[in-house]
Short mmCIF file of C-alpha atoms and ligand atoms in Angstrom, two decimals:
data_model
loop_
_atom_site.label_atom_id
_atom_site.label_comp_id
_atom_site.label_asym_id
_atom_site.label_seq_id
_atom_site.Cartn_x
_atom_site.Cartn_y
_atom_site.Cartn_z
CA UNK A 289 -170.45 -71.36 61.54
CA UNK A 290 -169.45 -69.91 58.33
CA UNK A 291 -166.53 -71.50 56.37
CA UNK A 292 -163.47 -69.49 56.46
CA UNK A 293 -163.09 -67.92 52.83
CA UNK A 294 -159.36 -66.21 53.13
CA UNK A 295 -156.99 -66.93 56.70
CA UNK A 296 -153.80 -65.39 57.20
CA UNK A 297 -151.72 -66.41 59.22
CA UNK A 298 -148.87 -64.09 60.85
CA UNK A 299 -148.38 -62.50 57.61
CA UNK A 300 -145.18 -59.79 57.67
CA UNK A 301 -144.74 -56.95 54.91
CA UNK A 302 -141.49 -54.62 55.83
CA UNK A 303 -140.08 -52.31 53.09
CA UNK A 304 -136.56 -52.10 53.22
CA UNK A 305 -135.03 -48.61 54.28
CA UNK A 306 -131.90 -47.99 51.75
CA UNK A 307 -129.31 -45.90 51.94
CA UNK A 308 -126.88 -44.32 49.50
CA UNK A 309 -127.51 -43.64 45.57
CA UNK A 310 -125.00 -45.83 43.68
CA UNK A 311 -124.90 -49.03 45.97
CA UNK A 312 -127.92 -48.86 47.84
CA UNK A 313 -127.47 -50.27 51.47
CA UNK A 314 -130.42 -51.53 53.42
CA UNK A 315 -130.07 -49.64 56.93
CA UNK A 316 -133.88 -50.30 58.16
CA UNK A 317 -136.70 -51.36 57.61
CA UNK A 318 -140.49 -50.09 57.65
CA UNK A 319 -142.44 -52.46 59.68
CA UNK A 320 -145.72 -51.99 57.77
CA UNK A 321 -147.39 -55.22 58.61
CA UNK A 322 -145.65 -56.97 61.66
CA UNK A 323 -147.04 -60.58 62.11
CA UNK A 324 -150.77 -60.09 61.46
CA UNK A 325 -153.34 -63.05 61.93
CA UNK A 326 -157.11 -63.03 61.37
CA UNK A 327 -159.68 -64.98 59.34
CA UNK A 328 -162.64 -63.45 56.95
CA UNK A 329 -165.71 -66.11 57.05
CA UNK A 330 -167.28 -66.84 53.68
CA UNK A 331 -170.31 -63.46 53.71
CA UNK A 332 -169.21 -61.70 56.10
CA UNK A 333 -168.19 -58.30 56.72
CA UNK A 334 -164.70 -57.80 58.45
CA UNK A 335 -163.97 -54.14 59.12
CA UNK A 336 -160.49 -52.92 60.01
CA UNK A 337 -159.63 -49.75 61.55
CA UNK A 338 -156.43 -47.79 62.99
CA UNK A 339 -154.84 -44.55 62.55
CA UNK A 340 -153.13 -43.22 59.69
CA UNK A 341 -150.18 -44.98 59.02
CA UNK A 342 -150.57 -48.50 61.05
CA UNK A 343 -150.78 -50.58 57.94
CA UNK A 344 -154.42 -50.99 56.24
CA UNK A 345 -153.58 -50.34 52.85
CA UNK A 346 -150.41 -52.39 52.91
CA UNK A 347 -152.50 -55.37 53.98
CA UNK A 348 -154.87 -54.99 51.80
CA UNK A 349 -151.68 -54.76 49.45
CA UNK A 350 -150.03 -58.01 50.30
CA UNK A 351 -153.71 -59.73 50.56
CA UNK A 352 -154.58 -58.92 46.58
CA UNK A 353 -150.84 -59.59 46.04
CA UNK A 354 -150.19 -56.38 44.48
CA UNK A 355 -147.47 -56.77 46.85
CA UNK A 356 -145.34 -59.50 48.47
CA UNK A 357 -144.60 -61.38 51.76
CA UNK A 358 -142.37 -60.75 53.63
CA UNK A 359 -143.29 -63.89 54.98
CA UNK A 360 -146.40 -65.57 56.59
CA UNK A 361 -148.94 -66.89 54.78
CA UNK A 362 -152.48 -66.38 53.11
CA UNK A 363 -155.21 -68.70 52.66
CA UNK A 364 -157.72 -68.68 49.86
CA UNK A 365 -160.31 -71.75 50.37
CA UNK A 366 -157.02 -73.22 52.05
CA UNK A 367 -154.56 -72.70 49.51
CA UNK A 368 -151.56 -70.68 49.88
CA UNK A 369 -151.76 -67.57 47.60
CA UNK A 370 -149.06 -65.49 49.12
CA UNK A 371 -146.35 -66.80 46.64
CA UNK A 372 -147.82 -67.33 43.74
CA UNK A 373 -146.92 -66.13 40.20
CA UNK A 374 -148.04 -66.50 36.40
CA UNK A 375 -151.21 -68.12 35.86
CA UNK A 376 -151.81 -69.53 39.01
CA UNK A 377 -152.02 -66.18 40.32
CA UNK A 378 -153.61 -64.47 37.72
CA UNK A 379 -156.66 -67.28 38.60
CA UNK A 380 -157.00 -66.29 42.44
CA UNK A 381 -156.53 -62.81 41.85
CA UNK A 382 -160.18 -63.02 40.04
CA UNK A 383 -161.50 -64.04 43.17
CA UNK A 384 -160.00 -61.10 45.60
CA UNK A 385 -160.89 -57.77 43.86
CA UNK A 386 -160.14 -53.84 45.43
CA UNK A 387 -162.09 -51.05 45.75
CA UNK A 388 -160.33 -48.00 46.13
CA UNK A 389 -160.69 -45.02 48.31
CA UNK A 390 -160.36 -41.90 45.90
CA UNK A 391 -163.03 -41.89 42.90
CA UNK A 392 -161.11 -38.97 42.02
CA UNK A 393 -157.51 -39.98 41.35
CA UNK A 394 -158.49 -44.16 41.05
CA UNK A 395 -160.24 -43.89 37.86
CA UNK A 396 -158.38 -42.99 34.20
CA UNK A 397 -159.73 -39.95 33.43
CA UNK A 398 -158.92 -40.24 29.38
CA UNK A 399 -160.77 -43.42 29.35
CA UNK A 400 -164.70 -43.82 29.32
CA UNK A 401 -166.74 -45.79 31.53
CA UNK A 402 -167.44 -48.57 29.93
CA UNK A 403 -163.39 -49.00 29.41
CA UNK A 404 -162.81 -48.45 32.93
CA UNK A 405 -165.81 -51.11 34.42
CA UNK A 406 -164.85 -53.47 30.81
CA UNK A 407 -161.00 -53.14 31.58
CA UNK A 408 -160.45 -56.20 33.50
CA UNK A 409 -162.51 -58.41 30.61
CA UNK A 410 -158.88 -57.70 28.89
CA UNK A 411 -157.20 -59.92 31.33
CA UNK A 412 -159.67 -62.41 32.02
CA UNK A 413 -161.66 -62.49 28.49
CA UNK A 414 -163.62 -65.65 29.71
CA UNK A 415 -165.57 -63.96 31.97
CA UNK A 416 -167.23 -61.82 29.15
CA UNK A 417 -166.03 -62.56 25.24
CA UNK A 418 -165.43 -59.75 23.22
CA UNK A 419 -169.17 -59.86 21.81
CA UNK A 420 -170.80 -59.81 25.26
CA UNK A 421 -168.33 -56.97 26.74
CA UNK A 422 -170.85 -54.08 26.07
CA UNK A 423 -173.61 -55.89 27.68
CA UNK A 424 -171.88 -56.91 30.15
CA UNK A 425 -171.20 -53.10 31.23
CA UNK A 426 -174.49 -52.43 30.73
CA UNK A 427 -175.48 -54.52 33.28
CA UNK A 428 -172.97 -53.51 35.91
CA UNK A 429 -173.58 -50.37 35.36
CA UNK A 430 -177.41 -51.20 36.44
CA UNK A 431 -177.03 -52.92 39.25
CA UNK A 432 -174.30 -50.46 40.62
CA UNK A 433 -177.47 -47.86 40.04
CA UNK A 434 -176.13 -45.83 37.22
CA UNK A 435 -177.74 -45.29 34.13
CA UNK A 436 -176.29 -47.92 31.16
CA UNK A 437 -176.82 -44.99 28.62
CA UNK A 438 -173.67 -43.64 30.15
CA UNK A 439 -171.43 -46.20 28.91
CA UNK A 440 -169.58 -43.57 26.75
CA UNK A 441 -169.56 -40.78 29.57
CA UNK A 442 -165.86 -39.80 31.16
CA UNK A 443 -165.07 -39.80 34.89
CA UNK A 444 -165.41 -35.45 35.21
CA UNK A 445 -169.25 -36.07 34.00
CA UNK A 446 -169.92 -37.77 37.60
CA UNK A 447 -170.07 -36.96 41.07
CA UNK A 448 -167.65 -38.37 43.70
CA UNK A 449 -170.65 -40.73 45.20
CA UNK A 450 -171.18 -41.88 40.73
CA UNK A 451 -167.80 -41.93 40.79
CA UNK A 452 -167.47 -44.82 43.66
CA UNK A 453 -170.21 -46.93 42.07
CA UNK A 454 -168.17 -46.95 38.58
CA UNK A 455 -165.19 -48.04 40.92
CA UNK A 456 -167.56 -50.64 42.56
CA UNK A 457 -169.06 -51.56 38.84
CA UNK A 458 -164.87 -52.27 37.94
CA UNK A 459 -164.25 -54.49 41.17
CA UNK A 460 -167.51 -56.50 40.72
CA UNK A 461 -166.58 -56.98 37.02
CA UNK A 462 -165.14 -60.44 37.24
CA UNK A 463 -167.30 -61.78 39.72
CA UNK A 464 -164.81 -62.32 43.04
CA UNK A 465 -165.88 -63.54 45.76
CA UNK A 466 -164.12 -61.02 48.03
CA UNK A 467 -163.97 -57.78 48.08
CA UNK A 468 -161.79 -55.29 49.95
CA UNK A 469 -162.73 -51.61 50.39
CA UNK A 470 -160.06 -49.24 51.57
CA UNK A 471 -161.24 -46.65 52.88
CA UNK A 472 -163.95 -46.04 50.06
CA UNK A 473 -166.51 -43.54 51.34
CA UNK A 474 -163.91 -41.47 52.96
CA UNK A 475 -163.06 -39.13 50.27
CA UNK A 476 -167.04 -38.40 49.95
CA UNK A 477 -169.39 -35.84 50.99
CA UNK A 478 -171.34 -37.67 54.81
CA UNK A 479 -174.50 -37.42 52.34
CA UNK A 480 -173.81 -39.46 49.96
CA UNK A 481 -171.39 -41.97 52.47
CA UNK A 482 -174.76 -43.73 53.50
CA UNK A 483 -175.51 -44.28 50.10
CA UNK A 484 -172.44 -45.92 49.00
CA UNK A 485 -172.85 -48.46 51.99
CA UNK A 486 -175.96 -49.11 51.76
CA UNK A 487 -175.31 -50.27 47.98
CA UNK A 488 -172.38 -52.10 48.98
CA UNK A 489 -174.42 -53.95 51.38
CA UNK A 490 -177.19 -54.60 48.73
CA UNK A 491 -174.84 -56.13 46.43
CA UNK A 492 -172.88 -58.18 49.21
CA UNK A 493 -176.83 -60.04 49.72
CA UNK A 494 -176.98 -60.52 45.93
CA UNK A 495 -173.78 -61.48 45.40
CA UNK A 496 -172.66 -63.39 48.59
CA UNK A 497 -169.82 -61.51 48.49
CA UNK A 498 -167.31 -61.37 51.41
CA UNK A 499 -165.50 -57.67 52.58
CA UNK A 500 -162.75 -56.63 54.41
CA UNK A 501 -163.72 -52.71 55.07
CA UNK A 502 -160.67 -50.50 55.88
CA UNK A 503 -161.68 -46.92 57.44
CA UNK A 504 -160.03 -44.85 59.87
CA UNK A 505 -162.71 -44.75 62.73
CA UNK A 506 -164.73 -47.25 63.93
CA UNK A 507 -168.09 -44.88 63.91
CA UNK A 508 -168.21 -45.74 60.12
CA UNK A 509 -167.34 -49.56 59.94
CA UNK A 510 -170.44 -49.89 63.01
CA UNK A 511 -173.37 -50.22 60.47
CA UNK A 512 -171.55 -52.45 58.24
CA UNK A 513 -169.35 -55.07 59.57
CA UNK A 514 -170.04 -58.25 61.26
CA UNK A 515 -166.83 -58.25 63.15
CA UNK A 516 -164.23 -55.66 63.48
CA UNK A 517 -160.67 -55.63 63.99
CA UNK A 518 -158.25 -52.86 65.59
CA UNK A 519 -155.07 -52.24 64.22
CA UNK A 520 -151.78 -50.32 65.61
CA UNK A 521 -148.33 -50.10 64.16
CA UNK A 522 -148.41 -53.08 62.27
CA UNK A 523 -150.32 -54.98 65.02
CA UNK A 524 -154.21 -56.16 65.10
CA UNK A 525 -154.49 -55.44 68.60
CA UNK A 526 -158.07 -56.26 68.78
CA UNK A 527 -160.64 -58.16 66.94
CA UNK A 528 -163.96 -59.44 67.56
CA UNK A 529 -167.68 -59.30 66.84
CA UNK A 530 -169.34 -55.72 66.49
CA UNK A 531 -170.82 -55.83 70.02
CA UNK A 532 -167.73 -57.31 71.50
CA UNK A 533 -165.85 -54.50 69.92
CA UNK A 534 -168.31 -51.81 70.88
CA UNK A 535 -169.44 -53.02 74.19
CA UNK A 536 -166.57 -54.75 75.47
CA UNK A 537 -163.56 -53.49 74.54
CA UNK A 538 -160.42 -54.55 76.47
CA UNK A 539 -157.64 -52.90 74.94
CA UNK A 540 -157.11 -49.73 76.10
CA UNK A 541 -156.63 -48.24 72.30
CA UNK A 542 -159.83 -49.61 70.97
CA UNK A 543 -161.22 -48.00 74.02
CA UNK A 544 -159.79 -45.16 72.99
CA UNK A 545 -160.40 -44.65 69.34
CA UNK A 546 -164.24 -45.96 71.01
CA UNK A 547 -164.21 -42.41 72.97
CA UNK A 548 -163.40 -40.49 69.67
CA UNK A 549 -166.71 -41.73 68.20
CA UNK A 550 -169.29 -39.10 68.17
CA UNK A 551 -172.34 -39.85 69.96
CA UNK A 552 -175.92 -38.68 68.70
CA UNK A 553 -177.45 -38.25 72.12
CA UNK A 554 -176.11 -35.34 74.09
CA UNK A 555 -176.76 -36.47 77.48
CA UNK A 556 -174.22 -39.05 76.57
CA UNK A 557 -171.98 -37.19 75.10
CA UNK A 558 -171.74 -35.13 78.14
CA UNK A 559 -171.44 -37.97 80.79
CA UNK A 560 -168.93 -39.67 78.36
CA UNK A 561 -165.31 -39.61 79.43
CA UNK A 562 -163.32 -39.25 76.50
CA UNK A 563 -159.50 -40.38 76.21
CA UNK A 564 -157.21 -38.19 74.82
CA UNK A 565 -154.26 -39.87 73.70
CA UNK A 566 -150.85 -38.40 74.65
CA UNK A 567 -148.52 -38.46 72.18
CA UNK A 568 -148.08 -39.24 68.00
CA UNK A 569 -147.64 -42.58 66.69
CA UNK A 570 -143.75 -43.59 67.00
CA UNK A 571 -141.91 -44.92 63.56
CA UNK A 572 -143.23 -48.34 62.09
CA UNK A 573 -139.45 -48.18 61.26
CA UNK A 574 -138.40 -47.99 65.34
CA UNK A 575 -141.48 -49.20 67.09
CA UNK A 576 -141.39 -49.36 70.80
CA UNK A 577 -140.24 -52.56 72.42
CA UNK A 578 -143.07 -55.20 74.09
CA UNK A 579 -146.60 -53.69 73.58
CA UNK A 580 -146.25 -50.90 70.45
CA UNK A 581 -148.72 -48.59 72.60
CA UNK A 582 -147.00 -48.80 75.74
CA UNK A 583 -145.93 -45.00 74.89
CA UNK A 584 -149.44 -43.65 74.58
CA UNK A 585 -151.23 -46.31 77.54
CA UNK A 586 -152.08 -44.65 80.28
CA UNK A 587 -151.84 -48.25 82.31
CA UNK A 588 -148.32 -48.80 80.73
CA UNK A 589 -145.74 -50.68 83.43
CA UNK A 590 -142.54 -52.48 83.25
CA UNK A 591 -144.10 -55.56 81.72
CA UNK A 592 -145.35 -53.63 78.67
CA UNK A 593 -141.73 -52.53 77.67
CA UNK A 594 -140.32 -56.19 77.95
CA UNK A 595 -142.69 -58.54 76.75
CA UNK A 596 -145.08 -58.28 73.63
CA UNK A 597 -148.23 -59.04 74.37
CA UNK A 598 -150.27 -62.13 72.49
CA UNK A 599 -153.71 -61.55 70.42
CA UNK A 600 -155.42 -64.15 72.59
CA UNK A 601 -158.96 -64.03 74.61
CA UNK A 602 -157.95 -62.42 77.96
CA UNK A 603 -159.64 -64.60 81.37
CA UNK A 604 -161.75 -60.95 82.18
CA UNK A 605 -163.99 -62.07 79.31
CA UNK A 606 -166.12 -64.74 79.73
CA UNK A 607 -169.07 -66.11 77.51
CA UNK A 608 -170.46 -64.21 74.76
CA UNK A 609 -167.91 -61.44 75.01
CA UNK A 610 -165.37 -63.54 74.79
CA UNK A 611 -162.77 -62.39 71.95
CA UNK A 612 -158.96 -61.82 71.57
CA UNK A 613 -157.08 -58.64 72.63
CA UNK A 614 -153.62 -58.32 73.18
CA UNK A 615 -153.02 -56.00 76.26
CA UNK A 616 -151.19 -57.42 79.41
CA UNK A 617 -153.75 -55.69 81.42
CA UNK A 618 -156.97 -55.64 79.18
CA UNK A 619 -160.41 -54.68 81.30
CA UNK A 620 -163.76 -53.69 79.95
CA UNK A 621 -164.00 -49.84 80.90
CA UNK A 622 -166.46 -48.54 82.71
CA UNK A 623 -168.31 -46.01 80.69
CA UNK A 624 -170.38 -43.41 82.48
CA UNK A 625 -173.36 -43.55 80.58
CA UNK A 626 -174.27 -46.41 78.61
N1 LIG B 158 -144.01 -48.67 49.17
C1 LIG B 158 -143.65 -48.31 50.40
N2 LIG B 158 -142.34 -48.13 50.73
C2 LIG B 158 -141.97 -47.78 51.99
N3 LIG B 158 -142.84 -47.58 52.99
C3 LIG B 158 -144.15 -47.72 52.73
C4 LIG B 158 -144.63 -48.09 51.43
N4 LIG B 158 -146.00 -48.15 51.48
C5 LIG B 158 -146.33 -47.84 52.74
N5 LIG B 158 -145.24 -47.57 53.50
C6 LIG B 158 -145.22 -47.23 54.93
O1 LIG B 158 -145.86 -48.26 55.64
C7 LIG B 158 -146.64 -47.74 56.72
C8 LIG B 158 -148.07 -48.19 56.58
O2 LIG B 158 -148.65 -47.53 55.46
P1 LIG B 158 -150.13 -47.82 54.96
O3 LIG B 158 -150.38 -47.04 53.74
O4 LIG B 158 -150.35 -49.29 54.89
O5 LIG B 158 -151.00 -47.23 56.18
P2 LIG B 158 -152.57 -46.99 56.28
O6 LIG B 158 -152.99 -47.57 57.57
O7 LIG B 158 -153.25 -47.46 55.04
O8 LIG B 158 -152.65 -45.40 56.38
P3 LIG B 158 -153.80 -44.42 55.85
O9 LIG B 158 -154.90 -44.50 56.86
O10 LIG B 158 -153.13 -43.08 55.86
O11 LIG B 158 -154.23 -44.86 54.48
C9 LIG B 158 -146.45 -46.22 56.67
O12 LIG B 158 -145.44 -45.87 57.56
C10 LIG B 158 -146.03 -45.98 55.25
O13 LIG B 158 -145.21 -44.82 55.17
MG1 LIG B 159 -154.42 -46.51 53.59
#
């Protein structure tokens, strides 16, 4: 068993809803992130999925600590990060790098490329002195698979898939040891998708780099996680391996973002019953009482209004499916075809 790299444990983000122009009154809140807990192991590939809306970026957010607590905590090799400031935090924050989701909007557009992928030598100088800087883009920009002559090119002069490697080049600048990608092949043509992955999976071998992978639908975080978890409203509802996730889904919204997932074969595709959620996501700011689906479950009962239920491994699974799900009445499904 891997060592665990980064564990959080029921971490809470909610933005205050205010009120009011002079003396802002907090009426609300926005529960963005409502008591999440997961571990990433040191390599591995964690991917996290869930509808617009239900949270990814802001965890991502309070993870890098772009953001603050609310209140839980988050573990880096054991030590708490989640409240640190100054230098100490300037130190982690080496370690836990972003990639972003639009190549578009996420890169300076006034400033070259070697600025850009350099730019975070300014804060952390010992990584690459002043001397070495150029080099040191040079070689990012190789092993990102773009040509170093191009240091002094701007952002227009690539395409969206060039784009993402200079935005890869960046996060790999100061070394981390973690990376997390939100959503960042989603704003890119399906050709050139493949090709970001399969370079970010390249340079997770070379590096030994851990990921957390954000993306909306779980047909893209398949090839490249080791585990996946499920989130809703502010809740992982689901995490496990990729087969446990794929094969033996218990909660009935994995199952269903499961159905959305296109299927190559046809004769599948046909025998496949797909679930067609009723219903938009309610208000992270007013989410439903108990289980946060319970208004879109079509095995909702009394219990599912009154209590929440707990991320735990239900007693259906047994063995190597074994993994944690919180659903008061979680089941594998019976799919029709295989
Ligand atoms: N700075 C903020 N202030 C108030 N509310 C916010 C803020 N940032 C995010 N939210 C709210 O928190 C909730 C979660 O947003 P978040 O961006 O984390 O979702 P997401 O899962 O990344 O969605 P998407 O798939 O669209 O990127 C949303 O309701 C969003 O409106
Ligand atoms: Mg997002």
């Amino acid at each position: 068993m891997a060592e665990n790299i980064l564990e959080v444990k029921d971490l809470v983000k909610h933005y205050p809803l205010t009120q009011g122009i002079l003396f802002k009154k907090q009426v609300g809140a926005v529960k963005a992130v409502d008591g999440i807990s997961f571990e990433l192991k040191k390599g591995e590939t964690l991917g996290i999925v869930g509808e617009s809306g239900c949270g990814k970026s802001t965890l991502a957010k309070v993870l890098m600590n772009l953001e603050r607590a609310t209140s839980g905590q988050v573990l880096f090799k054991g030590e708490d990060i989640s409240q640190l400031s100054g230098a100490a935090l300037k130190a982690v924050r080496r370690n836990i790098q972003m990639v972003f989701q639009d190549p578009y909007t996420s890169l300076n557009p006034r400033m070259t490329v070697g600025d850009i992928i350099g730019e975070p030598f300014e804060i952390h100088p010992e990584v690459a002195p002043k001397g070495d800087r150029r080099k040191a883009v040079q070689d990012l920009l190789d092993v990102v698979g773009l040509n170093p002559e191009y240091i002094n090119r701007y952002p227009h002069q690539f395409s969206g898939g060039q784009r993402q490697r200079i935005g890869i080049a960046r996060g790999l600048a100061l070394k981390p040891e973690i990376i997390i990608c939100d959503e960042p092949v989603s704003a890119l043509d399906v050709s050139v998708q493949a090709q970001v992955i399969n370079l970010l999976e390249q340079l997770q071998g070379d590096f030994g780099l851990s990921y957390m992978f954000i993306a909306h639908d779980l047909s893209i975080v398949r090839h490249i996680s080791d585990r996946v978890g499920v989130m809703y409203l502010g809740k992982m509802v689901e995490i496990g391996s990729d087969e446990e996730i794929y094969e033996n889904a218990t909660h009935p919204y994995t199952q269903a973002l499961l159905s959305a997932v296109p299927v190559p074969d046809p004769t599948a595709r046909e025998s496949r019953d797909r679930i067609v959620l009723a219903g938009d996501i309610p208000s992270p700011a007013n989410p439903p009482s108990g289980c946060r689906f319970r208004t879109r479950c079509w095995k909702a009962e009394d219990r599912c209004a009154e209590e929440i239920p707990l991320l735990a491994v239900p007693s259906v699974l047994e063995g190597p499916a074994a993994h944690e799900s919180a659903c008061h009445f979680p089941e594998v499904r019976e799919q029709a075809a295989a």
